[in-house]
Amino acid sequence: MNTDGPFMLLRARAAEPERERFAIWFRRVHLEDIRGIPGVTRVRSGRVAGGVHLGFYSFESSETVQASLASPEAAYARGTWEEWAPHLEELSIEIWATLGPLPLYHSAS
């Protein structure tokens, strides 16, 4: 995966009784929803010990991250997580992007 551009890392683990159903949903529904978000250029996934699912989502540029996450497609993708909220033992989302130059402020006194 190219880590030069911005990306989002998602980690999720469902409780044991729902893990297999969650795994199917994650692959068939969630990853496809993410592929439909404008500005997302690459979607990759993995699974680690203990049933933790990983999603790696690359964006076109740092400038497009906010617009991508504010899109109707992203809102729809977030909404499909609602049914899983009571069944999740872990959910974390990290966004890695370059910050642009911050404005400098000078005292006028």
N, CA, C and O atoms as a Tinker XYZ file with bonds, in Angstrom:
   436  protein
     1  N      0.839000   -1.170000    0.000000    73     2
     2  CA     0.000000    0.000000    0.000000    64     1     3
     3  C      0.887000    1.236000    0.000000    63     2     4     5
     4  O      1.891000    1.289000    0.710000    81     3
     5  N      0.516000    2.217000   -0.788000    73     3     6
     6  CA     1.235000    3.474000   -0.835000    64     5     7
     7  C      0.851000    4.302000    0.381000    63     6     8     9
     8  O     -0.307000    4.692000    0.531000    81     7
     9  N      1.817000    4.571000    1.246000    73     7    10
    10  CA     1.531000    5.353000    2.445000    64     9    11
    11  C      1.955000    6.805000    2.270000    63    10    12    13
    12  O      1.957000    7.557000    3.244000    81    11
    13  N      2.317000    7.224000    1.051000    73    11    14
    14  CA     2.687000    8.606000    0.816000    64    13    15
    15  C      1.471000    9.516000    0.875000    63    14    16    17
    16  O      1.575000   10.665000    1.304000    81    15
    17  N      0.326000    9.014000    0.451000    73    15    18
    18  CA    -0.895000    9.810000    0.456000    64    17    19
    19  C     -1.707000    9.542000    1.696000    63    18    20    21
    20  O     -1.342000    8.696000    2.513000    81    19
    21  N     -2.809000   10.256000    1.847000    73    19    22
    22  CA    -3.649000   10.067000    3.026000    64    21    23
    23  C     -4.378000    8.729000    2.987000    63    22    24    25
    24  O     -4.737000    8.231000    1.920000    81    23
    25  N     -4.588000    8.162000    4.157000    73    23    26
    26  CA    -5.351000    6.919000    4.234000    64    25    27
    27  C     -6.058000    6.829000    5.572000    63    26    28    29
    28  O     -5.726000    7.530000    6.528000    81    27
    29  N     -7.028000    5.956000    5.609000    73    27    30
    30  CA    -7.784000    5.704000    6.823000    64    29    31
    31  C     -7.600000    4.235000    7.180000    63    30    32    33
    32  O     -7.624000    3.364000    6.310000    81    31
    33  N     -7.416000    3.972000    8.463000    73    31    34
    34  CA    -7.285000    2.609000    8.981000    64    33    35
    35  C     -8.453000    2.348000    9.914000    63    34    36    37
    36  O     -8.671000    3.088000   10.872000    81    35
    37  N     -9.197000    1.302000    9.633000    73    35    38
    38  CA   -10.331000    0.904000   10.462000    64    37    39
    39  C    -10.021000   -0.452000   11.075000    63    38    40    41
    40  O     -9.546000   -1.355000   10.386000    81    39
    41  N    -10.289000   -0.596000   12.365000    73    39    42
    42  CA   -10.174000   -1.876000   13.076000    64    41    43
    43  C    -11.520000   -2.169000   13.697000    63    42    44    45
    44  O    -12.087000   -1.316000   14.381000    81    43
    45  N    -12.041000   -3.368000   13.470000    73    43    46
    46  CA   -13.341000   -3.727000   14.034000    64    45    47
    47  C    -13.365000   -5.202000   14.401000    63    46    48    49
    48  O    -12.834000   -6.049000   13.682000    81    47
    49  N    -13.998000   -5.490000   15.545000    73    47    50
    50  CA   -14.166000   -6.878000   15.976000    64    49    51
    51  C    -15.547000   -7.026000   16.590000    63    50    52    53
    52  O    -15.917000   -6.296000   17.510000    81    51
    53  N    -16.290000   -7.968000   16.073000    73    51    54
    54  CA   -17.616000   -8.269000   16.608000    64    53    55
    55  C    -17.490000   -9.310000   17.715000    63    54    56    57
    56  O    -16.519000  -10.064000   17.766000    81    55
    57  N    -18.481000   -9.343000   18.599000    73    55    58
    58  CA   -18.534000  -10.349000   19.655000    64    57    59
    59  C    -18.667000  -11.736000   19.024000    63    58    60    61
    60  O    -19.182000  -11.877000   17.914000    81    59
    61  N    -18.209000  -12.729000   19.726000    73    59    62
    62  CA   -18.144000  -14.103000   19.198000    64    61    63
    63  C    -19.424000  -14.603000   18.526000    63    62    64    65
    64  O    -19.328000  -15.169000   17.437000    81    63
    65  N    -20.593000  -14.436000   19.094000    73    63    66
    66  CA   -21.753000  -15.028000   18.417000    64    65    67
    67  C    -22.028000  -14.442000   17.031000    63    66    68    69
    68  O    -22.688000  -15.080000   16.210000    81    67
    69  N    -21.526000  -13.229000   16.763000    73    67    70
    70  CA   -21.806000  -12.554000   15.496000    64    69    71
    71  C    -20.606000  -12.463000   14.570000    63    70    72    73
    72  O    -20.715000  -11.857000   13.503000    81    71
    73  N    -19.480000  -13.032000   14.928000    73    71    74
    74  CA   -18.252000  -12.835000   14.147000    64    73    75
    75  C    -18.357000  -13.305000   12.705000    63    74    76    77
    76  O    -17.916000  -12.600000   11.798000    81    75
    77  N    -18.921000  -14.462000   12.475000    73    75    78
    78  CA   -18.983000  -14.963000   11.097000    64    77    79
    79  C    -19.931000  -14.122000   10.249000    63    78    80    81
    80  O    -19.621000  -13.801000    9.102000    81    79
    81  N    -21.078000  -13.767000   10.807000    73    79    82
    82  CA   -22.027000  -12.918000   10.080000    64    81    83
    83  C    -21.420000  -11.545000    9.807000    63    82    84    85
    84  O    -21.616000  -10.982000    8.731000    81    83
    85  N    -20.680000  -11.004000   10.783000    73    83    86
    86  CA   -20.001000   -9.725000   10.604000    64    85    87
    87  C    -18.950000   -9.822000    9.504000    63    86    88    89
    88  O    -18.840000   -8.916000    8.677000    81    87
    89  N    -18.178000  -10.900000    9.480000    73    87    90
    90  CA   -17.137000  -11.078000    8.464000    64    89    91
    91  C    -17.737000  -11.055000    7.064000    63    90    92    93
    92  O    -17.182000  -10.433000    6.158000    81    91
    93  N    -18.856000  -11.724000    6.888000    73    91    94
    94  CA   -19.528000  -11.741000    5.581000    64    93    95
    95  C    -20.000000  -10.337000    5.222000    63    94    96    97
    96  O    -19.779000   -9.881000    4.101000    81    95
    97  N    -20.650000   -9.643000    6.166000    73    95    98
    98  CA   -21.122000   -8.278000    5.919000    64    97    99
    99  C    -19.952000   -7.344000    5.590000    63    98   100   101
   100  O    -20.042000   -6.536000    4.665000    81    99
   101  N    -18.870000   -7.455000    6.338000    73    99   102
   102  CA   -17.711000   -6.582000    6.142000    64   101   103
   103  C    -17.183000   -6.711000    4.716000    63   102   104   105
   104  O    -16.915000   -5.707000    4.056000    81   103
   105  N    -17.034000   -7.945000    4.242000    73   103   106
   106  CA   -16.497000   -8.174000    2.897000    64   105   107
   107  C    -17.492000   -7.801000    1.798000    63   106   108   109
   108  O    -17.124000   -7.143000    0.825000    81   107
   109  N    -18.731000   -8.214000    1.949000    73   107   110
   110  CA   -19.709000   -8.056000    0.869000    64   109   111
   111  C    -20.394000   -6.693000    0.835000    63   110   112   113
   112  O    -20.735000   -6.201000   -0.241000    81   111
   113  N    -20.596000   -6.088000    1.980000    73   111   114
   114  CA   -21.349000   -4.832000    2.034000    64   113   115
   115  C    -20.424000   -3.652000    2.321000    63   114   116   117
   116  O    -20.327000   -2.725000    1.517000    81   115
   117  N    -19.750000   -3.688000    3.459000    73   115   118
   118  CA   -18.963000   -2.528000    3.878000    64   117   119
   119  C    -17.894000   -2.147000    2.859000    63   118   120   121
   120  O    -17.825000   -0.988000    2.451000    81   119
   121  N    -17.066000   -3.090000    2.445000    73   119   122
   122  CA   -15.980000   -2.756000    1.527000    64   121   123
   123  C    -16.513000   -2.229000    0.191000    63   122   124   125
   124  O    -15.905000   -1.348000   -0.415000    81   123
   125  N    -17.638000   -2.763000   -0.262000    73   123   126
   126  CA   -18.241000   -2.263000   -1.500000    64   125   127
   127  C    -18.783000   -0.849000   -1.310000    63   126   128   129
   128  O    -18.666000   -0.020000   -2.212000    81   127
   129  N    -19.373000   -0.565000   -0.151000    73   127   130
   130  CA   -19.838000    0.800000    0.136000    64   129   131
   131  C    -18.670000    1.782000    0.102000    63   130   132   133
   132  O    -18.799000    2.876000   -0.448000    81   131
   133  N    -17.540000    1.404000    0.680000    73   131   134
   134  CA   -16.368000    2.284000    0.709000    64   133   135
   135  C    -15.853000    2.536000   -0.701000    63   134   136   137
   136  O    -15.445000    3.653000   -1.018000    81   135
   137  N    -15.866000    1.529000   -1.540000    73   135   138
   138  CA   -15.406000    1.704000   -2.924000    64   137   139
   139  C    -16.233000    2.746000   -3.683000    63   138   140   141
   140  O    -15.746000    3.327000   -4.652000    81   139
   141  N    -17.466000    2.986000   -3.257000    73   139   142
   142  CA   -18.336000    3.946000   -3.909000    64   141   143
   143  C    -18.174000    5.378000   -3.433000    63   142   144   145
   144  O    -18.841000    6.273000   -3.952000    81   143
   145  N    -17.315000    5.617000   -2.467000    73   143   146
   146  CA   -17.127000    6.974000   -1.939000    64   145   147
   147  C    -16.200000    7.750000   -2.879000    63   146   148   149
   148  O    -15.089000    7.298000   -3.156000    81   147
   149  N    -16.642000    8.909000   -3.371000    73   147   150
   150  CA   -15.773000    9.692000   -4.258000    64   149   151
   151  C    -14.513000   10.136000   -3.514000    63   150   152   153
   152  O    -14.572000   10.548000   -2.356000    81   151
   153  N    -13.385000   10.046000   -4.196000    73   151   154
   154  CA   -12.107000   10.422000   -3.592000    64   153   155
   155  C    -11.356000    9.262000   -2.976000    63   154   156   157
   156  O    -10.166000    9.388000   -2.688000    81   155
   157  N    -12.021000    8.131000   -2.766000    73   155   158
   158  CA   -11.339000    6.935000   -2.265000    64   157   159
   159  C    -10.765000    6.206000   -3.479000    63   158   160   161
   160  O    -11.497000    5.824000   -4.392000    81   159
   161  N     -9.458000    6.022000   -3.473000    73   159   162
   162  CA    -8.790000    5.443000   -4.642000    64   161   163
   163  C     -8.444000    3.970000   -4.499000    63   162   164   165
   164  O     -8.256000    3.268000   -5.492000    81   163
   165  N     -8.360000    3.507000   -3.257000    73   163   166
   166  CA    -7.979000    2.105000   -3.064000    64   165   167
   167  C     -8.568000    1.600000   -1.764000    63   166   168   169
   168  O     -8.559000    2.298000   -0.750000    81   167
   169  N     -9.078000    0.384000   -1.804000    73   167   170
   170  CA    -9.652000   -0.258000   -0.626000    64   169   171
   171  C     -8.966000   -1.612000   -0.466000    63   170   172   173
   172  O     -8.948000   -2.431000   -1.386000    81   171
   173  N     -8.408000   -1.826000    0.711000    73   171   174
   174  CA    -7.795000   -3.115000    1.012000    64   173   175
   175  C     -8.292000   -3.551000    2.376000    63   174   176   177
   176  O     -8.696000   -2.725000    3.195000    81   175
   177  N     -8.260000   -4.839000    2.612000    73   175   178
   178  CA    -8.725000   -5.347000    3.899000    64   177   179
   179  C     -7.864000   -6.499000    4.354000    63   178   180   181
   180  O     -7.112000   -7.087000    3.577000    81   179
   181  N     -7.987000   -6.804000    5.616000    73   179   182
   182  CA    -7.265000   -7.924000    6.192000    64   181   183
   183  C     -7.956000   -8.358000    7.464000    63   182   184   185
   184  O     -8.928000   -7.750000    7.912000    81   183
   185  N     -7.436000   -9.411000    8.025000    73   183   186
   186  CA    -7.985000   -9.944000    9.265000    64   185   187
   187  C     -6.818000  -10.438000   10.096000    63   186   188   189
   188  O     -5.927000  -11.115000    9.582000    81   187
   189  N     -6.817000  -10.105000   11.370000    73   187   190
   190  CA    -5.737000  -10.529000   12.256000    64   189   191
   191  C     -6.313000  -11.405000   13.359000    63   190   192   193
   192  O     -7.526000  -11.583000   13.466000    81   191
   193  N     -5.428000  -11.942000   14.165000    73   191   194
   194  CA    -5.830000  -12.851000   15.242000    64   193   195
   195  C     -6.926000  -12.239000   16.103000    63   194   196   197
   196  O     -6.973000  -11.028000   16.315000    81   195
   197  N     -7.793000  -13.093000   16.584000    73   195   198
   198  CA    -8.864000  -12.648000   17.469000    64   197   199
   199  C    -10.078000  -12.108000   16.736000    63   198   200   201
   200  O    -10.984000  -11.557000   17.363000    81   199
   201  N    -10.111000  -12.257000   15.420000    73   199   202
   202  CA   -11.277000  -11.814000   14.661000    64   201   203
   203  C    -11.321000  -10.327000   14.366000    63   202   204   205
   204  O    -12.387000   -9.796000   14.052000    81   203
   205  N    -10.193000   -9.643000   14.458000    73   203   206
   206  CA   -10.150000   -8.212000   14.165000    64   205   207
   207  C    -10.054000   -8.023000   12.648000    63   206   208   209
   208  O     -9.150000   -8.550000   12.000000    81   207
   209  N    -10.996000   -7.268000   12.101000    73   207   210
   210  CA   -10.998000   -6.931000   10.678000    64   209   211
   211  C    -10.337000   -5.582000   10.489000    63   210   212   213
   212  O    -10.558000   -4.652000   11.264000    81   211
   213  N     -9.524000   -5.485000    9.449000    73   211   214
   214  CA    -8.835000   -4.245000    9.123000    64   213   215
   215  C     -9.313000   -3.736000    7.780000    63   214   216   217
   216  O     -9.483000   -4.512000    6.840000    81   215
   217  N     -9.527000   -2.444000    7.686000    73   215   218
   218  CA    -9.830000   -1.805000    6.416000    64   217   219
   219  C     -8.821000   -0.694000    6.188000    63   218   220   221
   220  O     -8.596000    0.135000    7.069000    81   219
   221  N     -8.213000   -0.672000    5.008000    73   219   222
   222  CA    -7.254000    0.369000    4.626000    64   221   223
   223  C     -7.847000    1.093000    3.433000    63   222   224   225
   224  O     -8.065000    0.485000    2.385000    81   223
   225  N     -8.112000    2.387000    3.577000    73   223   226
   226  CA    -8.776000    3.146000    2.526000    64   225   227
   227  C     -7.890000    4.326000    2.150000    63   226   228   229
   228  O     -7.636000    5.198000    2.981000    81   227
   229  N     -7.415000    4.364000    0.904000    73   227   230
   230  CA    -6.556000    5.445000    0.425000    64   229   231
   231  C     -7.395000    6.521000   -0.246000    63   230   232   233
   232  O     -8.404000    6.226000   -0.886000    81   231
   233  N     -6.969000    7.772000   -0.093000    73   231   234
   234  CA    -7.657000    8.913000   -0.679000    64   233   235
   235  C     -6.793000    9.547000   -1.768000    63   234   236   237
   236  O     -5.573000    9.389000   -1.782000    81   235
   237  N     -7.447000   10.264000   -2.675000    73   235   238
   238  CA    -6.738000   10.934000   -3.768000    64   237   239
   239  C     -5.666000   11.880000   -3.258000    63   238   240   241
   240  O     -4.532000   11.856000   -3.734000    81   239
   241  N     -6.021000   12.709000   -2.296000    73   239   242
   242  CA    -5.089000   13.699000   -1.757000    64   241   243
   243  C     -5.585000   14.159000   -0.393000    63   242   244   245
   244  O     -6.711000   13.860000    0.004000    81   243
   245  N     -4.744000   14.878000    0.309000    73   243   246
   246  CA    -5.140000   15.418000    1.608000    64   245   247
   247  C     -6.320000   16.375000    1.473000    63   246   248   249
   248  O     -7.155000   16.476000    2.371000    81   247
   249  N     -6.380000   17.071000    0.349000    73   247   250
   250  CA    -7.457000   18.031000    0.119000    64   249   251
   251  C     -8.812000   17.354000   -0.076000    63   250   252   253
   252  O     -9.843000   17.982000    0.164000    81   251
   253  N     -8.837000   16.103000   -0.500000    73   251   254
   254  CA   -10.102000   15.424000   -0.780000    64   253   255
   255  C    -10.649000   14.625000    0.396000    63   254   256   257
   256  O    -11.789000   14.164000    0.342000    81   255
   257  N     -9.869000   14.450000    1.453000    73   255   258
   258  CA   -10.311000   13.609000    2.578000    64   257   259
   259  C    -11.610000   14.130000    3.173000    63   258   260   261
   260  O    -12.574000   13.378000    3.317000    81   259
   261  N    -11.644000   15.409000    3.519000    73   259   262
   262  CA   -12.823000   15.958000    4.177000    64   261   263
   263  C    -14.054000   15.882000    3.280000    63   262   264   265
   264  O    -15.136000   15.524000    3.745000    81   263
   265  N    -13.903000   16.213000    2.006000    73   263   266
   266  CA   -15.035000   16.146000    1.076000    64   265   267
   267  C    -15.504000   14.701000    0.903000    63   266   268   269
   268  O    -16.705000   14.443000    0.821000    81   267
   269  N    -14.574000   13.774000    0.848000    73   267   270
   270  CA   -14.934000   12.361000    0.712000    64   269   271
   271  C    -15.753000   11.896000    1.903000    63   270   272   273
   272  O    -16.780000   11.239000    1.737000    81   271
   273  N    -15.301000   12.234000    3.106000    73   271   274
   274  CA   -15.993000   11.786000    4.308000    64   273   275
   275  C    -17.318000   12.500000    4.530000    63   274   276   277
   276  O    -18.167000   12.009000    5.274000    81   275
   277  N    -17.506000   13.666000    3.888000    73   275   278
   278  CA   -18.758000   14.408000    4.011000    64   277   279
   279  C    -19.751000   14.061000    2.902000    63   278   280   281
   280  O    -20.859000   14.596000    2.878000    81   279
   281  N    -19.374000   13.185000    1.999000    73   279   282
   282  CA   -20.229000   12.849000    0.859000    64   281   283
   283  C    -21.432000   12.003000    1.285000    63   282   284   285
   284  O    -21.392000   11.335000    2.318000    81   283
   285  N    -22.509000   12.037000    0.477000    73   283   286
   286  CA   -23.668000   11.181000    0.780000    64   285   287
   287  C    -23.304000    9.695000    0.796000    63   286   288   289
   288  O    -23.881000    8.920000    1.559000    81   287
   289  N    -22.354000    9.305000   -0.040000    73   287   290
   290  CA   -21.931000    7.899000   -0.080000    64   289   291
   291  C    -21.271000    7.489000    1.231000    63   290   292   293
   292  O    -21.478000    6.376000    1.714000    81   291
   293  N    -20.476000    8.392000    1.805000    73   291   294
   294  CA   -19.837000    8.100000    3.092000    64   293   295
   295  C    -20.875000    8.067000    4.213000    63   294   296   297
   296  O    -20.792000    7.238000    5.118000    81   295
   297  N    -21.855000    8.975000    4.148000    73   295   298
   298  CA   -22.923000    8.970000    5.160000    64   297   299
   299  C    -23.692000    7.657000    5.102000    63   298   300   301
   300  O    -24.039000    7.091000    6.138000    81   299
   301  N    -23.956000    7.179000    3.908000    73   299   302
   302  CA   -24.654000    5.895000    3.756000    64   301   303
   303  C    -23.808000    4.766000    4.358000    63   302   304   305
   304  O    -24.319000    3.927000    5.100000    81   303
   305  N    -22.508000    4.753000    4.030000    73   303   306
   306  CA   -21.619000    3.703000    4.541000    64   305   307
   307  C    -21.573000    3.728000    6.070000    63   306   308   309
   308  O    -21.572000    2.674000    6.705000    81   307
   309  N    -21.534000    4.918000    6.661000    73   307   310
   310  CA   -21.550000    5.006000    8.134000    64   309   311
   311  C    -22.863000    4.479000    8.703000    63   310   312   313
   312  O    -22.876000    3.835000    9.753000    81   311
   313  N    -23.953000    4.749000    8.018000    73   311   314
   314  CA   -25.264000    4.319000    8.496000    64   313   315
   315  C    -25.429000    2.813000    8.559000    63   314   316   317
   316  O    -26.175000    2.304000    9.396000    81   315
   317  N    -24.744000    2.099000    7.689000    73   315   318
   318  CA   -24.886000    0.633000    7.689000    64   317   319
   319  C    -24.214000   -0.008000    8.905000    63   318   320   321
   320  O    -24.420000   -1.193000    9.167000    81   319
   321  N    -23.413000    0.761000    9.650000    73   319   322
   322  CA   -22.774000    0.245000   10.863000    64   321   323
   323  C    -23.731000    0.185000   12.035000    63   322   324   325
   324  O    -23.457000   -0.508000   13.015000    81   323
   325  N    -24.851000    0.897000   11.958000    73   323   326
   326  CA   -25.768000    0.985000   13.098000    64   325   327
   327  C    -26.219000   -0.378000   13.610000    63   326   328   329
   328  O    -26.304000   -0.587000   14.820000    81   327
   329  N    -26.507000   -1.306000   12.703000    73   327   330
   330  CA   -26.963000   -2.623000   13.153000    64   329   331
   331  C    -25.885000   -3.380000   13.922000    63   330   332   333
   332  O    -26.194000   -4.287000   14.695000    81   331
   333  N    -24.608000   -3.008000   13.710000    73   331   334
   334  CA   -23.510000   -3.728000   14.360000    64   333   335
   335  C    -23.106000   -3.130000   15.694000    63   334   336   337
   336  O    -22.404000   -3.787000   16.462000    81   335
   337  N    -23.523000   -1.910000   15.999000    73   335   338
   338  CA   -23.093000   -1.229000   17.229000    64   337   339
   339  C    -23.252000   -2.088000   18.484000    63   338   340   341
   340  O    -22.326000   -2.138000   19.294000    81   339
   341  N    -24.391000   -2.767000   18.679000    73   339   342
   342  CA   -24.523000   -3.556000   19.911000    64   341   343
   343  C    -23.644000   -4.806000   19.942000    63   342   344   345
   344  O    -23.477000   -5.421000   20.995000    81   343
   345  N    -23.084000   -5.183000   18.795000    73   343   346
   346  CA   -22.326000   -6.437000   18.697000    64   345   347
   347  C    -20.820000   -6.235000   18.625000    63   346   348   349
   348  O    -20.072000   -7.211000   18.566000    81   347
   349  N    -20.355000   -4.972000   18.628000    73   347   350
   350  CA   -18.926000   -4.715000   18.464000    64   349   351
   351  C    -18.202000   -4.676000   19.804000    63   350   352   353
   352  O    -18.653000   -4.038000   20.755000    81   351
   353  N    -17.086000   -5.361000   19.857000    73   351   354
   354  CA   -16.196000   -5.299000   21.015000    64   353   355
   355  C    -15.096000   -4.266000   20.785000    63   354   356   357
   356  O    -14.506000   -3.742000   21.730000    81   355
   357  N    -14.839000   -3.989000   19.525000    73   355   358
   358  CA   -13.784000   -3.027000   19.183000    64   357   359
   359  C    -14.167000   -2.317000   17.895000    63   358   360   361
   360  O    -14.642000   -2.943000   16.947000    81   359
   361  N    -13.958000   -1.008000   17.867000    73   359   362
   362  CA   -14.089000   -0.218000   16.645000    64   361   363
   363  C    -13.199000    1.006000   16.806000    63   362   364   365
   364  O    -13.397000    1.818000   17.710000    81   363
   365  N    -12.219000    1.129000   15.921000    73   363   366
   366  CA   -11.367000    2.316000   15.937000    64   365   367
   367  C    -11.106000    2.745000   14.502000    63   366   368   369
   368  O    -10.994000    1.923000   13.593000    81   367
   369  N    -11.013000    4.058000   14.328000    73   367   370
   370  CA   -10.764000    4.636000   13.009000    64   369   371
   371  C     -9.667000    5.676000   13.165000    63   370   372   373
   372  O     -9.756000    6.566000   14.011000    81   371
   373  N     -8.632000    5.556000   12.345000    73   371   374
   374  CA    -7.539000    6.523000   12.339000    64   373   375
   375  C     -7.390000    7.063000   10.931000    63   374   376   377
   376  O     -7.464000    6.311000    9.959000    81   375
   377  N     -7.179000    8.362000   10.822000    73   375   378
   378  CA    -6.932000    8.980000    9.521000    64   377   379
   379  C     -5.515000    9.530000    9.546000    63   378   380   381
   380  O     -5.131000   10.266000   10.456000    81   379
   381  N     -4.755000    9.163000    8.539000    73   379   382
   382  CA    -3.376000    9.601000    8.410000    64   381   383
   383  C     -3.292000   10.487000    7.180000    63   382   384   385
   384  O     -3.455000   10.011000    6.057000    81   383
   385  N     -3.040000   11.774000    7.384000    73   383   386
   386  CA    -2.946000   12.716000    6.280000    64   385   387
   387  C     -1.966000   13.814000    6.658000    63   386   388   389
   388  O     -1.760000   14.105000    7.836000    81   387
   389  N     -1.375000   14.407000    5.658000    73   387   390
   390  CA    -0.451000   15.509000    5.865000    64   389   391
   391  C     -1.227000   16.766000    6.198000    63   390   392   393
   392  O     -2.228000   17.076000    5.551000    81   391
   393  N     -0.773000   17.479000    7.191000    73   391   394
   394  CA    -1.365000   18.771000    7.512000    64   393   395
   395  C     -0.683000   19.838000    6.676000    63   394   396   397
   396  O      0.537000   19.839000    6.514000    81   395
   397  N     -1.478000   20.729000    6.159000    73   395   398
   398  CA    -0.915000   21.843000    5.406000    64   397   399
   399  C     -0.286000   22.841000    6.349000    63   398   400   401
   400  O     -0.366000   22.688000    7.568000    81   399
   401  N      0.335000   23.859000    5.796000    73   399   402
   402  CA     0.942000   24.877000    6.658000    64   401   403
   403  C     -0.112000   25.541000    7.530000    63   402   404   405
   404  O     -1.200000   25.872000    7.057000    81   403
   405  N      0.203000   25.732000    8.773000    73   403   406
   406  CA    -0.699000   26.393000    9.694000    64   405   407
   407  C     -0.432000   27.889000    9.668000    63   406   408   409
   408  O      0.721000   28.310000    9.574000    81   407
   409  N     -1.483000   28.698000    9.750000    73   407   410
   410  CA    -1.271000   30.146000    9.714000    64   409   411
   411  C     -0.523000   30.621000   10.963000    63   410   412   413
   412  O     -0.721000   30.110000   12.065000    81   411
   413  N      0.319000   31.588000   10.756000    73   411   414
   414  CA     1.057000   32.162000   11.877000    64   413   415
   415  C      0.339000   33.429000   12.310000    63   414   416   417
   416  O     -0.108000   34.225000   11.484000    81   415
   417  N      0.240000   33.596000   13.600000    73   415   418
   418  CA    -0.427000   34.773000   14.138000    64   417   419
   419  C      0.614000   35.623000   14.865000    63   418   420   421
   420  O      1.457000   35.111000   15.603000    81   419
   421  N      0.533000   36.911000   14.639000    73   419   422
   422  CA     1.456000   37.841000   15.281000    64   421   423
   423  C      0.665000   38.788000   16.172000    63   422   424   425
   424  O     -0.466000   39.164000   15.862000    81   423
   425  N      1.270000   39.155000   17.258000    73   423   426
   426  CA     0.645000   40.093000   18.165000    64   425   427
   427  C      0.659000   41.497000   17.545000    63   426   428   429
   428  O      1.663000   41.918000   16.970000    81   427
   429  N     -0.439000   42.200000   17.665000    73   427   430
   430  CA    -0.521000   43.549000   17.121000    64   429   431
   431  C     -0.229000   44.588000   18.193000    63   430   432   433
   432  O     -0.297000   45.783000   17.903000    81   431
   433  N      0.087000   44.192000   19.398000    73   431   434
   434  CA     0.323000   45.170000   20.472000    64   433   435
   435  C      1.756000   45.584000   20.559000    63   434   436
   436  O      2.113000   46.399000   21.409000    81   435
